[in-house]
Short mmCIF file of N, CA and C in Angstrom, two decimals:
data_model
loop_
_atom_site.label_atom_id
_atom_site.label_comp_id
_atom_site.label_asym_id
_atom_site.label_seq_id
_atom_site.Cartn_x
_atom_site.Cartn_y
_atom_site.Cartn_z
N MET A 1 0.84 -1.17 0.00
CA MET A 1 -0.02 0.04 -0.01
C MET A 1 0.86 1.23 0.04
N ILE A 2 1.88 1.24 0.72
CA ILE A 2 2.71 2.48 0.84
C ILE A 2 3.52 2.67 -0.46
N LYS A 3 3.93 1.70 -1.20
CA LYS A 3 4.59 1.87 -2.40
C LYS A 3 3.91 2.66 -3.43
N LYS A 4 2.54 2.55 -3.58
CA LYS A 4 1.75 3.27 -4.54
C LYS A 4 1.80 4.79 -4.32
N PRO A 5 1.59 5.30 -3.10
CA PRO A 5 1.69 6.73 -2.90
C PRO A 5 3.08 7.30 -3.12
N VAL A 6 4.11 6.56 -2.81
CA VAL A 6 5.44 6.96 -2.98
C VAL A 6 5.77 7.05 -4.45
N PHE A 7 5.29 6.00 -5.19
CA PHE A 7 5.49 6.06 -6.68
C PHE A 7 4.76 7.23 -7.29
N ILE A 8 3.56 7.51 -6.83
CA ILE A 8 2.76 8.57 -7.43
C ILE A 8 3.44 9.93 -7.11
N LEU A 9 3.91 10.04 -5.90
CA LEU A 9 4.57 11.31 -5.48
C LEU A 9 5.88 11.50 -6.33
N LEU A 10 6.60 10.45 -6.52
CA LEU A 10 7.86 10.51 -7.30
C LEU A 10 7.55 10.91 -8.80
N ALA A 11 6.56 10.24 -9.31
CA ALA A 11 6.11 10.62 -10.68
C ALA A 11 5.68 12.09 -10.80
N ALA A 12 4.95 12.52 -9.81
CA ALA A 12 4.49 13.93 -9.86
C ALA A 12 5.65 14.91 -9.76
N ILE A 13 6.59 14.58 -8.94
CA ILE A 13 7.80 15.43 -8.78
C ILE A 13 8.53 15.45 -10.14
N LEU A 14 8.75 14.38 -10.77
CA LEU A 14 9.39 14.34 -12.09
C LEU A 14 8.62 15.07 -13.12
N PHE A 15 7.30 14.88 -13.09
CA PHE A 15 6.45 15.51 -14.11
C PHE A 15 6.38 17.08 -13.98
N PHE A 16 6.30 17.53 -12.74
CA PHE A 16 6.16 18.90 -12.48
C PHE A 16 7.53 19.52 -12.26
N GLY A 17 8.63 18.77 -12.37
CA GLY A 17 9.95 19.30 -12.09
C GLY A 17 10.37 20.37 -13.01
N SER A 18 9.81 20.35 -14.16
CA SER A 18 10.09 21.38 -15.20
C SER A 18 9.13 22.55 -15.15
N CYS A 19 8.14 22.57 -14.34
CA CYS A 19 7.13 23.65 -14.33
C CYS A 19 7.78 24.88 -13.70
N ALA A 20 7.25 26.01 -14.06
CA ALA A 20 7.78 27.26 -13.68
C ALA A 20 7.70 27.49 -12.16
N MET A 21 6.57 27.05 -11.54
CA MET A 21 6.46 27.24 -10.11
C MET A 21 7.56 26.54 -9.27
N LEU A 22 7.80 25.28 -9.67
CA LEU A 22 8.84 24.48 -8.96
C LEU A 22 10.22 25.16 -9.25
N GLN A 23 10.47 25.64 -10.49
CA GLN A 23 11.77 26.25 -10.70
C GLN A 23 11.89 27.65 -9.91
N SER A 24 10.77 28.28 -9.73
CA SER A 24 10.84 29.48 -8.88
C SER A 24 11.18 29.17 -7.46
N VAL A 25 10.53 28.11 -6.98
CA VAL A 25 10.89 27.72 -5.54
C VAL A 25 12.30 27.26 -5.44
N VAL A 26 12.77 26.52 -6.38
CA VAL A 26 14.22 26.01 -6.36
C VAL A 26 15.17 27.16 -6.46
N LYS A 27 14.88 28.05 -7.30
CA LYS A 27 15.84 29.23 -7.52
C LYS A 27 15.86 30.06 -6.23
N SER A 28 14.72 30.10 -5.58
CA SER A 28 14.61 30.92 -4.38
C SER A 28 15.16 30.18 -3.08
N THR A 29 15.45 28.89 -3.32
CA THR A 29 15.93 28.12 -2.15
C THR A 29 17.50 28.07 -2.04
N PHE A 30 18.19 28.05 -3.16
CA PHE A 30 19.60 27.87 -3.16
C PHE A 30 20.31 29.19 -3.50
N PRO A 31 21.06 29.72 -2.54
CA PRO A 31 21.75 31.00 -2.79
C PRO A 31 22.86 30.94 -3.72
N TYR A 32 23.23 32.06 -4.23
CA TYR A 32 24.61 32.19 -4.99
C TYR A 32 25.63 32.42 -3.93
N THR A 33 26.74 31.69 -3.98
CA THR A 33 27.79 31.88 -3.02
C THR A 33 29.07 32.09 -3.79
N ALA A 34 29.99 32.84 -3.13
CA ALA A 34 31.31 33.16 -3.67
C ALA A 34 32.26 33.32 -2.53
N THR A 35 33.49 32.85 -2.76
CA THR A 35 34.54 33.05 -1.72
C THR A 35 35.41 34.22 -2.09
N MET A 36 35.46 35.20 -1.17
CA MET A 36 36.23 36.34 -1.42
C MET A 36 37.54 36.27 -0.54
N VAL A 37 38.64 36.67 -1.05
CA VAL A 37 39.93 36.61 -0.33
C VAL A 37 40.35 38.05 -0.02
N ILE A 38 40.61 38.28 1.22
CA ILE A 38 41.21 39.51 1.67
C ILE A 38 42.68 39.27 1.96
N PRO A 39 43.60 39.73 1.14
CA PRO A 39 44.97 39.46 1.40
C PRO A 39 45.52 40.19 2.60
N ALA A 40 46.52 39.58 3.16
CA ALA A 40 47.15 40.28 4.34
C ALA A 40 47.88 41.52 3.91
N SER A 41 48.15 41.67 2.63
CA SER A 41 48.79 42.92 2.12
C SER A 41 47.83 44.02 1.90
N ALA A 42 46.50 43.83 2.07
CA ALA A 42 45.48 44.84 1.88
C ALA A 42 45.77 46.09 2.76
N LYS A 43 45.63 47.23 2.20
CA LYS A 43 45.92 48.46 2.94
C LYS A 43 44.67 48.90 3.74
N VAL A 44 44.91 49.47 4.87
CA VAL A 44 43.87 49.91 5.79
C VAL A 44 43.35 51.26 5.26
N ASP A 45 42.02 51.40 5.32
CA ASP A 45 41.34 52.69 5.06
C ASP A 45 41.44 53.11 3.50
N GLU A 46 41.69 52.11 2.67
CA GLU A 46 41.67 52.34 1.22
C GLU A 46 40.73 51.44 0.55
N ALA A 47 39.98 51.86 -0.47
CA ALA A 47 39.08 50.98 -1.22
C ALA A 47 39.86 49.77 -1.78
N GLN A 48 39.43 48.57 -1.46
CA GLN A 48 40.05 47.40 -2.00
C GLN A 48 38.95 46.63 -2.79
N THR A 49 39.34 45.70 -3.66
CA THR A 49 38.33 44.91 -4.40
C THR A 49 38.74 43.48 -4.32
N ALA A 50 37.70 42.64 -4.19
CA ALA A 50 37.90 41.12 -4.32
C ALA A 50 36.85 40.66 -5.33
N ILE A 51 37.29 39.75 -6.20
CA ILE A 51 36.36 39.19 -7.22
C ILE A 51 36.36 37.76 -7.17
N SER A 52 35.17 37.19 -7.38
CA SER A 52 35.03 35.66 -7.41
C SER A 52 33.88 35.31 -8.33
N THR A 53 33.85 34.10 -8.67
CA THR A 53 32.69 33.57 -9.43
C THR A 53 31.62 33.09 -8.46
N GLY A 54 30.37 33.49 -8.72
CA GLY A 54 29.31 33.07 -7.91
C GLY A 54 28.62 31.87 -8.44
N ASN A 55 28.38 30.84 -7.62
CA ASN A 55 27.77 29.63 -8.04
C ASN A 55 26.54 29.35 -7.18
N SER A 56 25.63 28.59 -7.80
CA SER A 56 24.46 28.15 -7.06
C SER A 56 24.26 26.68 -7.33
N PHE A 57 23.84 25.98 -6.27
CA PHE A 57 23.63 24.50 -6.37
C PHE A 57 22.66 24.09 -7.50
N ASP A 58 21.62 24.89 -7.80
CA ASP A 58 20.68 24.51 -8.73
C ASP A 58 21.07 24.66 -10.16
N GLN A 59 22.32 25.17 -10.41
CA GLN A 59 22.81 25.31 -11.76
C GLN A 59 23.08 23.84 -12.34
N ASP A 60 23.08 22.86 -11.55
CA ASP A 60 23.35 21.40 -12.06
C ASP A 60 22.00 20.71 -12.27
N PHE A 61 20.84 21.37 -12.12
CA PHE A 61 19.58 20.64 -12.20
C PHE A 61 19.19 20.37 -13.65
N THR A 62 19.65 21.01 -14.61
CA THR A 62 19.28 20.81 -15.98
C THR A 62 20.47 20.50 -16.88
N LYS A 63 20.18 19.92 -18.00
CA LYS A 63 21.23 19.48 -18.88
C LYS A 63 22.21 20.63 -19.32
N ASP A 64 21.62 21.80 -19.58
CA ASP A 64 22.41 22.94 -20.06
C ASP A 64 22.98 23.73 -18.86
N GLY A 65 22.66 23.32 -17.67
CA GLY A 65 23.21 24.00 -16.46
C GLY A 65 22.42 25.12 -15.95
N ASN A 66 21.33 25.50 -16.58
CA ASN A 66 20.57 26.65 -16.09
C ASN A 66 19.14 26.56 -16.43
N ASN A 67 18.23 26.73 -15.43
CA ASN A 67 16.77 26.55 -15.72
C ASN A 67 16.03 27.88 -15.49
N ALA A 68 16.85 29.04 -15.59
CA ALA A 68 16.32 30.34 -15.23
C ALA A 68 15.35 30.90 -16.20
N SER A 69 15.18 30.30 -17.43
CA SER A 69 14.24 30.80 -18.35
C SER A 69 12.76 30.64 -17.85
N ARG A 70 12.61 29.84 -16.93
CA ARG A 70 11.25 29.59 -16.37
C ARG A 70 10.82 30.54 -15.22
N ILE A 71 11.71 31.44 -14.87
CA ILE A 71 11.45 32.28 -13.77
C ILE A 71 11.60 33.82 -14.23
N SER A 72 10.97 34.71 -13.49
CA SER A 72 11.09 36.13 -13.81
C SER A 72 11.16 36.91 -12.52
N GLU A 73 11.28 38.24 -12.65
CA GLU A 73 11.36 39.14 -11.52
C GLU A 73 12.25 38.62 -10.41
N VAL A 74 13.47 38.38 -10.77
CA VAL A 74 14.44 37.82 -9.83
C VAL A 74 15.16 38.95 -9.08
N ARG A 75 15.11 38.99 -7.80
CA ARG A 75 15.63 39.98 -6.97
C ARG A 75 16.47 39.42 -5.78
N ILE A 76 17.34 40.14 -5.17
CA ILE A 76 18.05 39.69 -3.97
C ILE A 76 17.04 39.80 -2.77
N ILE A 77 17.01 38.75 -1.96
CA ILE A 77 16.17 38.79 -0.79
C ILE A 77 16.96 38.72 0.50
N SER A 78 18.22 38.24 0.44
CA SER A 78 19.08 38.16 1.60
C SER A 78 20.51 38.21 1.17
N ALA A 79 21.38 38.64 2.08
CA ALA A 79 22.80 38.65 1.82
C ALA A 79 23.52 38.49 3.15
N LYS A 80 24.55 37.63 3.08
CA LYS A 80 25.28 37.33 4.39
C LYS A 80 26.81 37.15 4.07
N LEU A 81 27.56 37.55 4.98
CA LEU A 81 29.00 37.40 4.85
C LEU A 81 29.48 36.66 6.05
N GLN A 82 30.31 35.64 5.81
CA GLN A 82 30.76 34.75 6.88
C GLN A 82 32.21 34.33 6.63
N SER A 83 33.07 34.43 7.66
CA SER A 83 34.43 33.97 7.56
C SER A 83 34.53 32.43 7.37
N SER A 84 35.44 32.06 6.45
CA SER A 84 35.57 30.59 6.33
C SER A 84 37.06 30.14 6.62
N ASP A 85 38.04 30.99 6.35
CA ASP A 85 39.39 30.56 6.63
C ASP A 85 40.23 31.84 6.97
N PRO A 86 40.54 32.14 8.19
CA PRO A 86 40.23 31.28 9.32
C PRO A 86 38.74 31.54 9.71
N SER A 87 38.24 30.52 10.32
CA SER A 87 36.80 30.54 10.68
C SER A 87 36.40 31.54 11.73
N ASP A 88 37.44 31.93 12.55
CA ASP A 88 37.18 32.91 13.54
C ASP A 88 37.61 34.36 13.19
N TYR A 89 37.83 34.52 11.92
CA TYR A 89 38.20 35.91 11.47
C TYR A 89 37.08 36.91 11.83
N ASN A 90 37.51 38.02 12.43
CA ASN A 90 36.61 39.07 12.88
C ASN A 90 36.22 39.89 11.64
N ILE A 91 34.99 39.83 11.16
CA ILE A 91 34.57 40.69 10.08
C ILE A 91 34.55 42.13 10.51
N GLY A 92 34.62 42.38 11.75
CA GLY A 92 34.75 43.76 12.24
C GLY A 92 36.10 44.40 11.83
N ASN A 93 37.03 43.69 11.27
CA ASN A 93 38.29 44.26 10.68
C ASN A 93 37.96 45.06 9.43
N ILE A 94 36.72 44.82 8.86
CA ILE A 94 36.27 45.55 7.66
C ILE A 94 35.39 46.66 8.22
N ALA A 95 35.60 47.86 7.76
CA ALA A 95 34.76 49.03 8.19
C ALA A 95 33.47 49.07 7.37
N SER A 96 33.58 48.87 6.09
CA SER A 96 32.37 48.97 5.20
C SER A 96 32.61 48.10 3.96
N LEU A 97 31.52 47.69 3.23
CA LEU A 97 31.65 46.99 2.05
C LEU A 97 30.41 47.16 1.16
N ARG A 98 30.64 46.85 -0.09
CA ARG A 98 29.51 46.77 -1.07
C ARG A 98 29.75 45.50 -1.87
N VAL A 99 28.69 44.90 -2.26
CA VAL A 99 28.71 43.65 -3.08
C VAL A 99 27.96 43.87 -4.36
N TYR A 100 28.55 43.55 -5.50
CA TYR A 100 28.01 43.73 -6.80
C TYR A 100 27.87 42.36 -7.49
N MET A 101 26.99 42.19 -8.40
CA MET A 101 26.80 41.01 -9.16
C MET A 101 26.74 41.46 -10.66
N ALA A 102 27.43 40.67 -11.49
CA ALA A 102 27.54 40.93 -12.92
C ALA A 102 27.57 39.72 -13.73
N LYS A 103 27.50 39.82 -15.08
CA LYS A 103 27.88 38.71 -15.95
C LYS A 103 29.29 38.34 -15.73
N ASN A 104 29.72 37.26 -16.21
CA ASN A 104 31.02 36.71 -16.02
C ASN A 104 32.09 37.68 -16.58
N ASP A 105 31.75 38.38 -17.62
CA ASP A 105 32.73 39.28 -18.26
C ASP A 105 32.77 40.71 -17.50
N GLY A 106 31.90 40.84 -16.46
CA GLY A 106 31.90 42.10 -15.72
C GLY A 106 30.81 43.03 -16.15
N SER A 107 30.15 42.77 -17.25
CA SER A 107 29.15 43.68 -17.81
C SER A 107 27.85 43.56 -17.00
N GLU A 108 27.04 44.60 -17.18
CA GLU A 108 25.68 44.63 -16.49
C GLU A 108 25.81 44.46 -14.98
N GLU A 109 26.79 45.08 -14.40
CA GLU A 109 26.99 45.02 -12.93
C GLU A 109 25.98 45.81 -12.19
N VAL A 110 25.41 45.23 -11.15
CA VAL A 110 24.52 45.97 -10.25
C VAL A 110 24.92 45.64 -8.82
N MET A 111 24.72 46.71 -7.95
CA MET A 111 24.96 46.53 -6.55
C MET A 111 23.83 45.76 -5.93
N VAL A 112 24.10 44.72 -5.16
CA VAL A 112 23.08 43.87 -4.55
C VAL A 112 23.06 43.86 -3.01
N ALA A 113 24.15 44.38 -2.47
CA ALA A 113 24.20 44.40 -0.95
C ALA A 113 25.28 45.44 -0.52
N ILE A 114 25.04 45.92 0.70
CA ILE A 114 25.94 47.00 1.22
C ILE A 114 25.95 46.86 2.69
N ARG A 115 26.97 47.27 3.41
CA ARG A 115 27.06 47.45 4.80
C ARG A 115 28.02 48.52 5.12
N LYS A 116 27.55 49.61 5.64
CA LYS A 116 28.37 50.83 5.86
C LYS A 116 28.84 50.90 7.30
N ASP A 117 28.22 50.18 8.22
CA ASP A 117 28.44 50.41 9.68
C ASP A 117 28.85 49.09 10.38
N ILE A 118 29.85 48.44 9.91
CA ILE A 118 30.23 47.16 10.52
C ILE A 118 30.87 47.47 11.84
N SER A 119 30.29 46.83 12.82
CA SER A 119 30.88 47.00 14.22
C SER A 119 32.29 46.39 14.37
N PRO A 120 33.20 47.02 15.13
CA PRO A 120 34.55 46.50 15.29
C PRO A 120 34.49 45.11 15.90
N ASN A 121 33.46 44.76 16.63
CA ASN A 121 33.39 43.44 17.32
C ASN A 121 32.32 42.54 16.60
N ALA A 122 32.22 42.60 15.33
CA ALA A 122 31.11 41.96 14.62
C ALA A 122 31.15 40.41 14.68
N GLY A 123 32.33 39.86 14.87
CA GLY A 123 32.43 38.41 14.93
C GLY A 123 32.66 37.82 13.51
N ASN A 124 32.33 36.55 13.41
CA ASN A 124 32.68 35.87 12.14
C ASN A 124 31.50 35.78 11.09
N SER A 125 30.35 36.48 11.33
CA SER A 125 29.29 36.48 10.44
C SER A 125 28.41 37.66 10.55
N ILE A 126 28.00 38.22 9.46
CA ILE A 126 27.13 39.44 9.55
C ILE A 126 26.07 39.37 8.39
N VAL A 127 25.03 39.95 8.56
CA VAL A 127 23.93 40.10 7.61
C VAL A 127 24.10 41.37 6.91
N LEU A 128 24.07 41.37 5.60
CA LEU A 128 24.18 42.61 4.83
C LEU A 128 22.90 43.31 4.46
N ASP A 129 22.89 44.60 4.25
CA ASP A 129 21.64 45.26 3.83
C ASP A 129 21.56 45.06 2.30
N ILE A 130 20.41 44.62 1.88
CA ILE A 130 20.21 44.27 0.47
C ILE A 130 19.73 45.42 -0.36
N ASP A 131 20.04 45.44 -1.63
CA ASP A 131 19.51 46.38 -2.56
C ASP A 131 18.71 45.58 -3.59
N ASN A 132 17.44 45.52 -3.48
CA ASN A 132 16.59 44.74 -4.31
C ASN A 132 15.88 45.60 -5.26
N SER A 133 16.46 46.74 -5.69
CA SER A 133 15.78 47.63 -6.67
C SER A 133 16.03 47.24 -8.05
N HIS A 134 16.84 46.22 -8.34
CA HIS A 134 17.17 45.77 -9.67
C HIS A 134 16.64 44.30 -9.86
N PHE A 135 16.15 44.10 -11.11
CA PHE A 135 15.81 42.68 -11.50
C PHE A 135 17.07 42.04 -11.98
N LEU A 136 17.35 40.81 -11.58
CA LEU A 136 18.54 40.11 -11.96
C LEU A 136 18.21 38.90 -12.94
N ASP A 137 17.08 39.03 -13.64
CA ASP A 137 16.72 37.98 -14.56
C ASP A 137 17.77 37.56 -15.53
N GLU A 138 18.43 38.53 -16.19
CA GLU A 138 19.42 38.23 -17.17
C GLU A 138 20.73 37.63 -16.52
N LEU A 139 21.00 38.08 -15.40
CA LEU A 139 22.25 37.56 -14.68
C LEU A 139 22.08 36.14 -14.28
N VAL A 140 20.95 35.72 -13.80
CA VAL A 140 20.72 34.28 -13.33
C VAL A 140 20.57 33.33 -14.53
N ARG A 141 20.41 33.86 -15.71
CA ARG A 141 20.39 33.09 -16.89
C ARG A 141 21.78 32.69 -17.40
N GLN A 142 22.78 33.30 -16.83
CA GLN A 142 24.12 33.10 -17.14
C GLN A 142 24.66 31.84 -16.52
N PRO A 143 25.57 31.08 -17.17
CA PRO A 143 26.09 29.85 -16.58
C PRO A 143 26.92 30.10 -15.29
N SER A 144 27.42 31.33 -15.17
CA SER A 144 28.05 31.75 -13.95
C SER A 144 28.04 33.24 -13.88
N VAL A 145 28.13 33.77 -12.68
CA VAL A 145 28.07 35.22 -12.43
C VAL A 145 29.34 35.65 -11.74
N ARG A 146 29.69 36.90 -11.89
CA ARG A 146 30.81 37.51 -11.14
C ARG A 146 30.30 38.24 -9.94
N ILE A 147 30.88 37.96 -8.84
CA ILE A 147 30.65 38.73 -7.63
C ILE A 147 31.84 39.54 -7.28
N ARG A 148 31.57 40.83 -7.05
CA ARG A 148 32.71 41.74 -6.73
C ARG A 148 32.40 42.38 -5.39
N MET A 149 33.35 42.40 -4.49
CA MET A 149 33.21 43.04 -3.21
C MET A 149 34.17 44.22 -3.12
N VAL A 150 33.64 45.39 -2.86
CA VAL A 150 34.51 46.56 -2.58
C VAL A 150 34.49 46.80 -1.13
N TYR A 151 35.60 46.83 -0.47
CA TYR A 151 35.59 47.01 1.01
C TYR A 151 36.74 47.98 1.47
N ARG A 152 36.52 48.45 2.68
CA ARG A 152 37.56 49.26 3.32
C ARG A 152 37.97 48.59 4.66
N LEU A 153 39.22 48.25 4.84
CA LEU A 153 39.61 47.61 6.08
C LEU A 153 39.79 48.70 7.23
N ARG A 154 39.41 48.28 8.40
CA ARG A 154 39.56 49.03 9.57
C ARG A 154 40.91 48.67 10.23
N LYS A 155 41.18 47.41 10.11
CA LYS A 155 42.40 46.84 10.79
C LYS A 155 43.03 45.70 9.86
N ALA A 156 44.27 45.79 9.76
CA ALA A 156 44.99 44.81 8.93
C ALA A 156 45.14 43.49 9.63
N THR A 157 45.32 42.42 8.92
CA THR A 157 45.55 41.08 9.55
C THR A 157 46.84 40.45 9.06
N ALA A 158 47.33 39.61 9.76
CA ALA A 158 48.65 38.92 9.52
C ALA A 158 48.56 37.89 8.35
N THR A 159 47.34 37.27 8.15
CA THR A 159 47.23 36.25 7.17
C THR A 159 46.05 36.57 6.24
N ASP A 160 46.02 35.96 5.07
CA ASP A 160 44.91 36.11 4.14
C ASP A 160 43.66 35.54 4.82
N ALA A 161 42.54 36.19 4.45
CA ALA A 161 41.32 35.79 5.05
C ALA A 161 40.33 35.39 3.90
N SER A 162 39.66 34.21 4.00
CA SER A 162 38.63 33.91 3.02
C SER A 162 37.26 34.09 3.61
N LEU A 163 36.38 34.80 2.94
CA LEU A 163 35.08 35.09 3.33
C LEU A 163 34.06 34.57 2.37
N LYS A 164 32.98 34.01 2.83
CA LYS A 164 31.93 33.43 1.95
C LYS A 164 30.80 34.42 1.90
N VAL A 165 30.48 34.89 0.71
CA VAL A 165 29.30 35.74 0.48
C VAL A 165 28.16 34.84 -0.01
N SER A 166 26.98 34.98 0.68
CA SER A 166 25.77 34.20 0.26
C SER A 166 24.77 35.15 -0.12
N LEU A 167 24.18 35.03 -1.38
CA LEU A 167 23.23 35.91 -1.88
C LEU A 167 21.94 35.16 -2.15
N GLY A 168 20.93 35.33 -1.37
CA GLY A 168 19.67 34.62 -1.55
C GLY A 168 18.85 35.43 -2.55
N ILE A 169 18.24 34.74 -3.42
CA ILE A 169 17.33 35.36 -4.45
C ILE A 169 15.87 34.87 -4.30
N GLY A 170 15.03 35.75 -4.73
CA GLY A 170 13.67 35.42 -4.83
C GLY A 170 13.18 35.61 -6.28
N SER A 171 12.19 34.83 -6.77
CA SER A 171 11.73 34.92 -8.07
C SER A 171 10.30 34.51 -8.23
N TYR A 172 9.68 34.82 -9.33
CA TYR A 172 8.26 34.42 -9.64
C TYR A 172 8.28 33.54 -10.88
N PRO A 173 7.28 32.66 -11.05
CA PRO A 173 7.30 31.87 -12.26
C PRO A 173 7.05 32.72 -13.46
N ALA A 174 7.77 32.46 -14.55
CA ALA A 174 7.58 33.18 -15.81
C ALA A 174 6.27 32.91 -16.39
N ASN A 175 5.75 33.84 -17.12
CA ASN A 175 4.43 33.64 -17.79
C ASN A 175 4.57 32.81 -19.06
#
């Protein structure tokens, strides 16, 4: 008896797996992540830039690597910065930052997150203020995106620091 409902549920998931509503939910579930490196040689109180490729888990869901044609009105809904190496790196060493998203070649760049007032004792994780005034439909249709972080250091560190930027997106099914 239990096998039949499980089979029907599995068949329904496979059938509706390509529908726009499911793709919207999937795109909204998996964030774009990028690892930014702040070198030990970075100068204090000067604008510095870190660039990385942003990836999302759901890019592997379809044969061509992207199912974003089924969604529209894509916007940033959350942004977070977390230290990864060393894991206890104090993000308070950064005074302020801006995060931009662009096509892989750097074109069509838009600001997606900002934080102007990072506390000196912020710890190893902070939530960024989002800028969701731009639609990112064309960017998420790209096989990969470029994430650029512009930051000002408050305090230098002795070693390179790797930080993970997580950008959560929200979308609607395409008509």
